[in-house]
PDB file of C-alpha atoms in Angstrom:
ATOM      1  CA  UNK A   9      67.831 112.896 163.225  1.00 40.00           C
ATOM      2  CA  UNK A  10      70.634 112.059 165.622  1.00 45.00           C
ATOM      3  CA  UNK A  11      69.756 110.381 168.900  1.00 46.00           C
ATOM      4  CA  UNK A  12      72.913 111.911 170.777  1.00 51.00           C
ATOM      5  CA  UNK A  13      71.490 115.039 172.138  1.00 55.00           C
ATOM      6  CA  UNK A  14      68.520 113.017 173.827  1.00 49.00           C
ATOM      7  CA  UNK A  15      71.253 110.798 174.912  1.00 46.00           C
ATOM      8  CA  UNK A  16      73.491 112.773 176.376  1.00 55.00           C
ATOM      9  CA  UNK A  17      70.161 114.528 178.078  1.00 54.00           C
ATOM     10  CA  UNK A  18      68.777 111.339 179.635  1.00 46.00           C
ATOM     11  CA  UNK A  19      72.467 110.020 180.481  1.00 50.00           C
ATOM     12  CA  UNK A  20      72.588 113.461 183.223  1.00 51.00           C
ATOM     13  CA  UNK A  21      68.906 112.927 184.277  1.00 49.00           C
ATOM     14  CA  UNK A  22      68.383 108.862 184.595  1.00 44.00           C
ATOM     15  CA  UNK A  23      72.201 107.973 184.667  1.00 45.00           C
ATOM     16  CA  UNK A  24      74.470 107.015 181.747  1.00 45.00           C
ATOM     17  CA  UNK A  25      74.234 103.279 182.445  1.00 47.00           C
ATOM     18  CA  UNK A  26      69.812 103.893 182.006  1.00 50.00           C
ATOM     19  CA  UNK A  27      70.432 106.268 179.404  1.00 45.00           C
ATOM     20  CA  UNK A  28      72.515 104.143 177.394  1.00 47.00           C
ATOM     21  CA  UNK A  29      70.592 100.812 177.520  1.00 48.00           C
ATOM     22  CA  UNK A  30      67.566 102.518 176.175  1.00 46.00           C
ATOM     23  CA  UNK A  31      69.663 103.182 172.490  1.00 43.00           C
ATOM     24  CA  UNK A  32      72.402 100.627 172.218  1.00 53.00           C
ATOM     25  CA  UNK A  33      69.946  97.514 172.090  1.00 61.00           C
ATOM     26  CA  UNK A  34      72.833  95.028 172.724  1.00 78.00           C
ATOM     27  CA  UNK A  35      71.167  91.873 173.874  1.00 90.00           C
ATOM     28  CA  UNK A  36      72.530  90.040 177.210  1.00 95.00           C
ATOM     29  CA  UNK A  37      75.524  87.188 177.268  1.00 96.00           C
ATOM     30  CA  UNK A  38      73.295  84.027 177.343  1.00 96.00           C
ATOM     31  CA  UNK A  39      74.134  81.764 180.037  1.00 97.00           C
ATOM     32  CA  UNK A  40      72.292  78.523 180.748  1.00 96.00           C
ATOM     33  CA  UNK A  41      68.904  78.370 180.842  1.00 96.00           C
ATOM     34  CA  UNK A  42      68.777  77.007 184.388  1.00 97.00           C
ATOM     35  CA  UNK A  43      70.229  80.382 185.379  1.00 97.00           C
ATOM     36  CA  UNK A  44      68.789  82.555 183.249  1.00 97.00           C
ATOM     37  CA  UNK A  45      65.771  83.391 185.814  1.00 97.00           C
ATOM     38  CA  UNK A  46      67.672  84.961 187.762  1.00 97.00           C
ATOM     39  CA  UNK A  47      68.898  88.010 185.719  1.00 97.00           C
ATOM     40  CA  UNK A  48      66.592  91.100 184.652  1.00 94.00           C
ATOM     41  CA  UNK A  49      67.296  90.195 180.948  1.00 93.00           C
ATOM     42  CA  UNK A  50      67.547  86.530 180.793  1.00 96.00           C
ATOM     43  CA  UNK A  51      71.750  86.346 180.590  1.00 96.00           C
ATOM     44  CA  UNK A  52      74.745  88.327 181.758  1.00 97.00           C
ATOM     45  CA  UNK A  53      74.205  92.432 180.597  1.00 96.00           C
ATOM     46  CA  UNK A  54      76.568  94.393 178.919  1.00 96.00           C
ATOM     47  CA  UNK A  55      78.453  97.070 179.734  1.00 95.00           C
ATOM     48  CA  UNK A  56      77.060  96.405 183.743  1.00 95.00           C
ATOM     49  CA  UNK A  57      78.821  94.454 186.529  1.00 96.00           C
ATOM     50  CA  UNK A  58      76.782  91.961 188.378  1.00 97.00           C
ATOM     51  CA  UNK A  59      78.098  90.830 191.807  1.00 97.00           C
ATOM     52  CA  UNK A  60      77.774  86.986 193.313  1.00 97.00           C
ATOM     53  CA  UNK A  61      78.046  86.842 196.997  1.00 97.00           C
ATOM     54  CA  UNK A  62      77.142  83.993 199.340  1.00 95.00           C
ATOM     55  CA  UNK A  63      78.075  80.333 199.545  1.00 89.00           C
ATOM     56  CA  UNK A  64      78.857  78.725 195.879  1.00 91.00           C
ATOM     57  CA  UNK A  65      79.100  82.343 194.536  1.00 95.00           C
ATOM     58  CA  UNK A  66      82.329  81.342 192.594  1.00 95.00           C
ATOM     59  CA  UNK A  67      80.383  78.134 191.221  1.00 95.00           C
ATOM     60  CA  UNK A  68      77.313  79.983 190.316  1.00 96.00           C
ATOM     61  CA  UNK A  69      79.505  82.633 188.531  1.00 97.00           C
ATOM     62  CA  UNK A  70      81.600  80.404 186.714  1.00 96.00           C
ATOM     63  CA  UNK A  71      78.356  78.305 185.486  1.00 97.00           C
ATOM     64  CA  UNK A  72      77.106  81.649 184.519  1.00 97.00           C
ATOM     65  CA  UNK A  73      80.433  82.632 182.128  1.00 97.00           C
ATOM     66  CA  UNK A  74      80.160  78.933 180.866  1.00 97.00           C
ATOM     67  CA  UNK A  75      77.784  79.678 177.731  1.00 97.00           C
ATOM     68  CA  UNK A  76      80.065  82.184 176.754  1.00 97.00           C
ATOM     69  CA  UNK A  77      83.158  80.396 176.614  1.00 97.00           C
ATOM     70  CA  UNK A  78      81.247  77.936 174.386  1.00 97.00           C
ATOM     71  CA  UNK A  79      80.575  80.813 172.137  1.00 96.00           C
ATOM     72  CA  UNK A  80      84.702  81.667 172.214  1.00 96.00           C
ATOM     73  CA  UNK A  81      83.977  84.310 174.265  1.00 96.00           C
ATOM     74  CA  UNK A  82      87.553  85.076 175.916  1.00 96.00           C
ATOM     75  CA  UNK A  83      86.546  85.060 180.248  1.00 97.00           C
ATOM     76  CA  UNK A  84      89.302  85.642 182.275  1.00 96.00           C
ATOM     77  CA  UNK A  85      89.411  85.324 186.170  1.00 96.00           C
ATOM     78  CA  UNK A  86      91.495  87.856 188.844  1.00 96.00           C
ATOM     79  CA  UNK A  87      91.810  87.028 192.396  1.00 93.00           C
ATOM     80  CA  UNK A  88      90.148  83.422 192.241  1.00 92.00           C
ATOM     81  CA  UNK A  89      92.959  81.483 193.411  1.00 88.00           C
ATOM     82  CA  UNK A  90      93.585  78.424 192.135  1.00 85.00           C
ATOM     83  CA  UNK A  91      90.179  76.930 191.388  1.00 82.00           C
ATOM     84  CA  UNK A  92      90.621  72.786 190.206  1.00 83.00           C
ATOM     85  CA  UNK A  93      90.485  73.061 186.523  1.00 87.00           C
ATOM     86  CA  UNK A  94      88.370  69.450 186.655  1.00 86.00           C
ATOM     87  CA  UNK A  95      85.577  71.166 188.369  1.00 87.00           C
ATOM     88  CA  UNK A  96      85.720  74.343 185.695  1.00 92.00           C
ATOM     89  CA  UNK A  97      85.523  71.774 182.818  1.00 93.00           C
ATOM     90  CA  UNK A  98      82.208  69.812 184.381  1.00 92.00           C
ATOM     91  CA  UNK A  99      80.627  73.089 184.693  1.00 94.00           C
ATOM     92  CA  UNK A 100      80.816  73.748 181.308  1.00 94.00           C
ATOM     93  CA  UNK A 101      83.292  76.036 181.096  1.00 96.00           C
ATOM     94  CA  UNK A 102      85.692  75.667 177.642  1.00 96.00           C
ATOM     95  CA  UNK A 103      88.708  75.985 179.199  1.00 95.00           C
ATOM     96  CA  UNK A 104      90.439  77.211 175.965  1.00 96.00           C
ATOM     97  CA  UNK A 105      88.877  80.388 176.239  1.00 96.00           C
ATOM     98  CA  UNK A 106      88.875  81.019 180.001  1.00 96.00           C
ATOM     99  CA  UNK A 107      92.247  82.095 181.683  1.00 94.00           C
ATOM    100  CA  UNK A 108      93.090  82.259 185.391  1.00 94.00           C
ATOM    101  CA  UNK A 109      95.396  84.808 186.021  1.00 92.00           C
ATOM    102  CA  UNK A 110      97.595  84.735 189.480  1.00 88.00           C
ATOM    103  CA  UNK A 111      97.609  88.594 190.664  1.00 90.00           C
ATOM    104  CA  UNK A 112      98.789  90.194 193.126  1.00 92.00           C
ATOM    105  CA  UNK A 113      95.812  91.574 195.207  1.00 92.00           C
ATOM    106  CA  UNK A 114      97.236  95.290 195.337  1.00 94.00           C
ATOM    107  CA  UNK A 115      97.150  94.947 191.579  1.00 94.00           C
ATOM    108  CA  UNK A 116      93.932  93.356 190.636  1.00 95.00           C
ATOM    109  CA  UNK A 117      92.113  96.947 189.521  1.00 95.00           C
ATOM    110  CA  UNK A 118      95.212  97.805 187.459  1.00 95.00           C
ATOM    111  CA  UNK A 119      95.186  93.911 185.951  1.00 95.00           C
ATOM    112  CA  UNK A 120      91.393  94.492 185.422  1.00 95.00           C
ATOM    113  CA  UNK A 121      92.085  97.544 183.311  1.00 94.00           C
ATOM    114  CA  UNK A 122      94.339  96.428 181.127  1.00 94.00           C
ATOM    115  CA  UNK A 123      92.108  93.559 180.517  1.00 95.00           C
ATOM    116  CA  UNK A 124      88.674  94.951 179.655  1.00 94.00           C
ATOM    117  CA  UNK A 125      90.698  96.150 176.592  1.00 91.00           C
ATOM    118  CA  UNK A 126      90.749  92.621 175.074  1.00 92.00           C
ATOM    119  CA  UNK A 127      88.343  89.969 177.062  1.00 96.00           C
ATOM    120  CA  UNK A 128      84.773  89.940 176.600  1.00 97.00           C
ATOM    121  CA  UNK A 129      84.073  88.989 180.546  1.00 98.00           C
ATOM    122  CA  UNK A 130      85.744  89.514 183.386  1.00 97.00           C
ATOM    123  CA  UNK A 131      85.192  87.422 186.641  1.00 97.00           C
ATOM    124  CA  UNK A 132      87.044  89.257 189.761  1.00 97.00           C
ATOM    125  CA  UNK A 133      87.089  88.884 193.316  1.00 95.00           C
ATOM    126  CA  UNK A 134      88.661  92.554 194.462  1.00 94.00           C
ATOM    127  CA  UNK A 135      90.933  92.119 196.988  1.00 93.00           C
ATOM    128  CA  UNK A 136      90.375  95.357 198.249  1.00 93.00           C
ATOM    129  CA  UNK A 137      87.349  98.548 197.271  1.00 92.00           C
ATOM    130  CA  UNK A 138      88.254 101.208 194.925  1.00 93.00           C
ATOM    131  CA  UNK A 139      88.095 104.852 195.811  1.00 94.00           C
ATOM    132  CA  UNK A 140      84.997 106.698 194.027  1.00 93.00           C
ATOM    133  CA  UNK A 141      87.556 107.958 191.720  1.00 95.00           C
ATOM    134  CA  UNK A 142      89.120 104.332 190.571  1.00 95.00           C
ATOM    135  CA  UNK A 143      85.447 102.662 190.829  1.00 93.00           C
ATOM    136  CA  UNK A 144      84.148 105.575 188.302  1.00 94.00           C
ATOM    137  CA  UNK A 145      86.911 105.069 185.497  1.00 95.00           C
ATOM    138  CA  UNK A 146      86.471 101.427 185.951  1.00 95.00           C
ATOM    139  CA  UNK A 147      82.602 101.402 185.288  1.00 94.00           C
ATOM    140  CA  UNK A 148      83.327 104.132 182.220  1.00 95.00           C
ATOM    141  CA  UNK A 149      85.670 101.696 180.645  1.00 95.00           C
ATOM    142  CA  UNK A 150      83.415  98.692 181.328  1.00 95.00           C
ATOM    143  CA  UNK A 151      80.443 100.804 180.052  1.00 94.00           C
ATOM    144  CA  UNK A 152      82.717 101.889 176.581  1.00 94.00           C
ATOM    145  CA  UNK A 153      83.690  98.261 175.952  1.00 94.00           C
ATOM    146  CA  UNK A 154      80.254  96.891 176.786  1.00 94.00           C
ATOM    147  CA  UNK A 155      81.994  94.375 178.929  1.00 93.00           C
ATOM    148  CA  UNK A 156      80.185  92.100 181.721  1.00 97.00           C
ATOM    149  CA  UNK A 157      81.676  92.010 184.999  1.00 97.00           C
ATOM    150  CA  UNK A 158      80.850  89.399 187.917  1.00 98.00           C
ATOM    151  CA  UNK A 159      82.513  90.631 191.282  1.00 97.00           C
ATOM    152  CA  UNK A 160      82.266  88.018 194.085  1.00 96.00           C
ATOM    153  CA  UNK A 161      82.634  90.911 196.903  1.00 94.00           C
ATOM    154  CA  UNK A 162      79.597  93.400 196.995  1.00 92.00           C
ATOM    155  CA  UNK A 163      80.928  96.365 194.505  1.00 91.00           C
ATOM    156  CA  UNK A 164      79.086  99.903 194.238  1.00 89.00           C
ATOM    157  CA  UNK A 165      77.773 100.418 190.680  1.00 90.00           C
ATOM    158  CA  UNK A 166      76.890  97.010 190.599  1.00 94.00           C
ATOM    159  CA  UNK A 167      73.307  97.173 188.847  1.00 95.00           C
ATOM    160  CA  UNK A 168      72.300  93.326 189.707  1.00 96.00           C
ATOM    161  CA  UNK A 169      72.802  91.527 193.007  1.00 97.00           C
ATOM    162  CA  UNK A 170      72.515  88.151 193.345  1.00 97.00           C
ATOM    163  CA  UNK A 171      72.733  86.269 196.917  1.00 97.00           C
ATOM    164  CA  UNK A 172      73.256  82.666 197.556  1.00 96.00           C
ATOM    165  CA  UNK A 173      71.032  82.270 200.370  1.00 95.00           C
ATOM    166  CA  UNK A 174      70.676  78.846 201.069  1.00 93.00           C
ATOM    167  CA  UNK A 175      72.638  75.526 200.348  1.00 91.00           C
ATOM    168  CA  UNK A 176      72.355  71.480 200.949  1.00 90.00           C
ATOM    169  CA  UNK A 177      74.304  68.984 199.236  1.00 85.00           C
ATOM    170  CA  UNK A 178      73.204  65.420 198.686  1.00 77.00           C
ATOM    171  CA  UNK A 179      74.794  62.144 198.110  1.00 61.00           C
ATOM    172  CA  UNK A 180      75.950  61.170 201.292  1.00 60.00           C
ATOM    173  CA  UNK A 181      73.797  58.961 204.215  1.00 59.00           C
ATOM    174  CA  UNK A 182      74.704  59.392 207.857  1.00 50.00           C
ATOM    175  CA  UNK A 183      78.337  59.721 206.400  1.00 56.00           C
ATOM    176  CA  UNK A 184      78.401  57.745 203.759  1.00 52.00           C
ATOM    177  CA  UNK A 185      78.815  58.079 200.329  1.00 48.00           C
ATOM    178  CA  UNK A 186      79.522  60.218 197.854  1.00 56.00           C
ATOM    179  CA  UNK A 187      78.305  63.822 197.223  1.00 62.00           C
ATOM    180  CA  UNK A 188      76.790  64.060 194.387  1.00 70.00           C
ATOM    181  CA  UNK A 189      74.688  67.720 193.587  1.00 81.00           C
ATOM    182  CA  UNK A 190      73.652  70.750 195.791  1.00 91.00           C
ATOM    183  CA  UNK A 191      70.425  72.528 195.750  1.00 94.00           C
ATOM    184  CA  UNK A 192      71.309  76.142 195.945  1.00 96.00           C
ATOM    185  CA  UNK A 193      69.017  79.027 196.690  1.00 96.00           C
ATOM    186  CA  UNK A 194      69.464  82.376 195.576  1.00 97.00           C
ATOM    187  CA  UNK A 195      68.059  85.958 195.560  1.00 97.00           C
ATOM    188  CA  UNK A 196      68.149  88.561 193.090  1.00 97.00           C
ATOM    189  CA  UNK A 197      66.205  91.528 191.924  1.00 96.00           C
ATOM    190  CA  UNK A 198      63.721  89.218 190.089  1.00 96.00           C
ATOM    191  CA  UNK A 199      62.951  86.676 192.915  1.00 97.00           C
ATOM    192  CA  UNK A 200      63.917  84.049 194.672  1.00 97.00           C
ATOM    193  CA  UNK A 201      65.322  81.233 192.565  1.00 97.00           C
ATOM    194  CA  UNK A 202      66.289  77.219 193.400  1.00 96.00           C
ATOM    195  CA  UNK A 203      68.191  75.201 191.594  1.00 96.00           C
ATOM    196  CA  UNK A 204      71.034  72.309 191.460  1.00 95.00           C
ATOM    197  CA  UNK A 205      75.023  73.370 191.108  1.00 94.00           C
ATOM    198  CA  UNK A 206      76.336  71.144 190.327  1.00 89.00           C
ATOM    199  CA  UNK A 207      73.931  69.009 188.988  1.00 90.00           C
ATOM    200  CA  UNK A 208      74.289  65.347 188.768  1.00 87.00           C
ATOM    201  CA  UNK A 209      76.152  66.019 185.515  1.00 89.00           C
ATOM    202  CA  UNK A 210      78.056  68.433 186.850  1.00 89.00           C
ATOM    203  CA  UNK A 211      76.390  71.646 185.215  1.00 92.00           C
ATOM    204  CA  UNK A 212      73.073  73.151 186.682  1.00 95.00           C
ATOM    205  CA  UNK A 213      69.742  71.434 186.632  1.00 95.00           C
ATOM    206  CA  UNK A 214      66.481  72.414 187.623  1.00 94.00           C
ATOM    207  CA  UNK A 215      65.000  71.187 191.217  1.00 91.00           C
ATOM    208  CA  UNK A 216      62.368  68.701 191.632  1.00 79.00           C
ATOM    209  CA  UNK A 217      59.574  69.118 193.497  1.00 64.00           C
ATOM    210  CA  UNK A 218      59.976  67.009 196.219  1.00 59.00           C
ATOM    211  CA  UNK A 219      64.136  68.980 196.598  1.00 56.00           C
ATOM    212  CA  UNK A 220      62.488  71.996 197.120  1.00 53.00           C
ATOM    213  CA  UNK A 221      61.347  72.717 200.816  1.00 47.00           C
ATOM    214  CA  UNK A 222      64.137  71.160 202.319  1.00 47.00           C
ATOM    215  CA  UNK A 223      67.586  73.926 202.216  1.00 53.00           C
ATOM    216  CA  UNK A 224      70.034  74.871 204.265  1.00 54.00           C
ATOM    217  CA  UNK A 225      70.630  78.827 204.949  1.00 55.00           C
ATOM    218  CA  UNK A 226      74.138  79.915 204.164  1.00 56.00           C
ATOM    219  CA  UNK A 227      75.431  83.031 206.648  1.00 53.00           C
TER     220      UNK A 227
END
């Protein structure tokens, strides 16, 4: 028996995203375990955009796409700048499967478009908000090509929010030194979740006891 007409009935009563994640069974992009607290399914979903906002968003999404590149998952960026491509690499990232592409800021929804055709993840930081219209074709598409999106601006349809609430770096005494980690706290639908970005290796690490009360709030 097909499942399509219970589908397509659930997809006008609960939502298509809902609807569809009940059938498809496509498990979440793994990213590292470090991070993986902090999403509803233990990794980067499908077919969903997540949004990063706060202090260290960009980090804490590029350390989340990292485990996917690693995989040769193609990741591009739009909007990010020029990030240093030193810092990328200690995150993790392989940089032979992650492209930075320089776009105009009128034309980052058009560039993101064309992309979702052929890149597994997208990591964008919209220089502007699309109209319902543009924002519904967008989430279709990204739905169709069960594509994970991280937006570092707050973007409606995003189904998981994550803040960075709260930041201190370490390494340095009275202004000396060199910095060498930063405990990051952030918020998302499943809690609130510390850790170190970077690390001392550079990639995240989990927080030691005595790290944890001490944190700086970001905002």
């Amino acid at each position: 028996m097909s499942a399509a007409p219970l589908i397509e009935q659930l997809s006008r009563e609960m939502g298509i995203s809902t609807a569809t994640s009940l059938f498809d069974g496509h498990p979440p992009r793994p990213v590292h375990p470090v991070l993986a607290p902090m999403f509803r399914r233990g990794g980067l979903p499908r077919g969903e955009i997540v949004s990063f906002t706060g202090g260290q968003s960009l980090t804490c999404a590029l350390a989340a796409i990292a485990a996917s590149t690693q995989e040769q998952k193609w990741c591009a960026g739009i909007g990010l700048g020029e990030p240093a491509v030193s810092s990328i690499a200690d995150l993790g990232i392989d940089l032979g499967h992650f492209v930075n592409l320089a776009t105009p800021p009128q034309d980052w929804l058009r560039v993101a478009s064309i992309l979702i055709e052929s890149f597994d993840i997208l990591l964008i930081d919209p220089a502007y908000l699309p109209s319902p219209g543009e924002r519904a074709r967008l989430l279709a598409k990204v739905r169709e090509r069960k594509m994970s999106v991280i937006s570092l601006s707050p973007l409606s349809g995003s189904t998981e929010q994550i803040e960075i609430t709260g930041l201190r770096w370490s390494g340095t005494d009275h202004g000396r030194g060199r910095l060498r980690s930063c405990l990051v706290e952030a918020r998302s639908q499943t809690g609130v979740h510390r850790f170190l970005l970077p690390g001392p290796d550079g990639t995240p690490a989990e927080v030691s006891e005595t790290e944890r009360p001490v944190i700086r709030s970001v905002g």
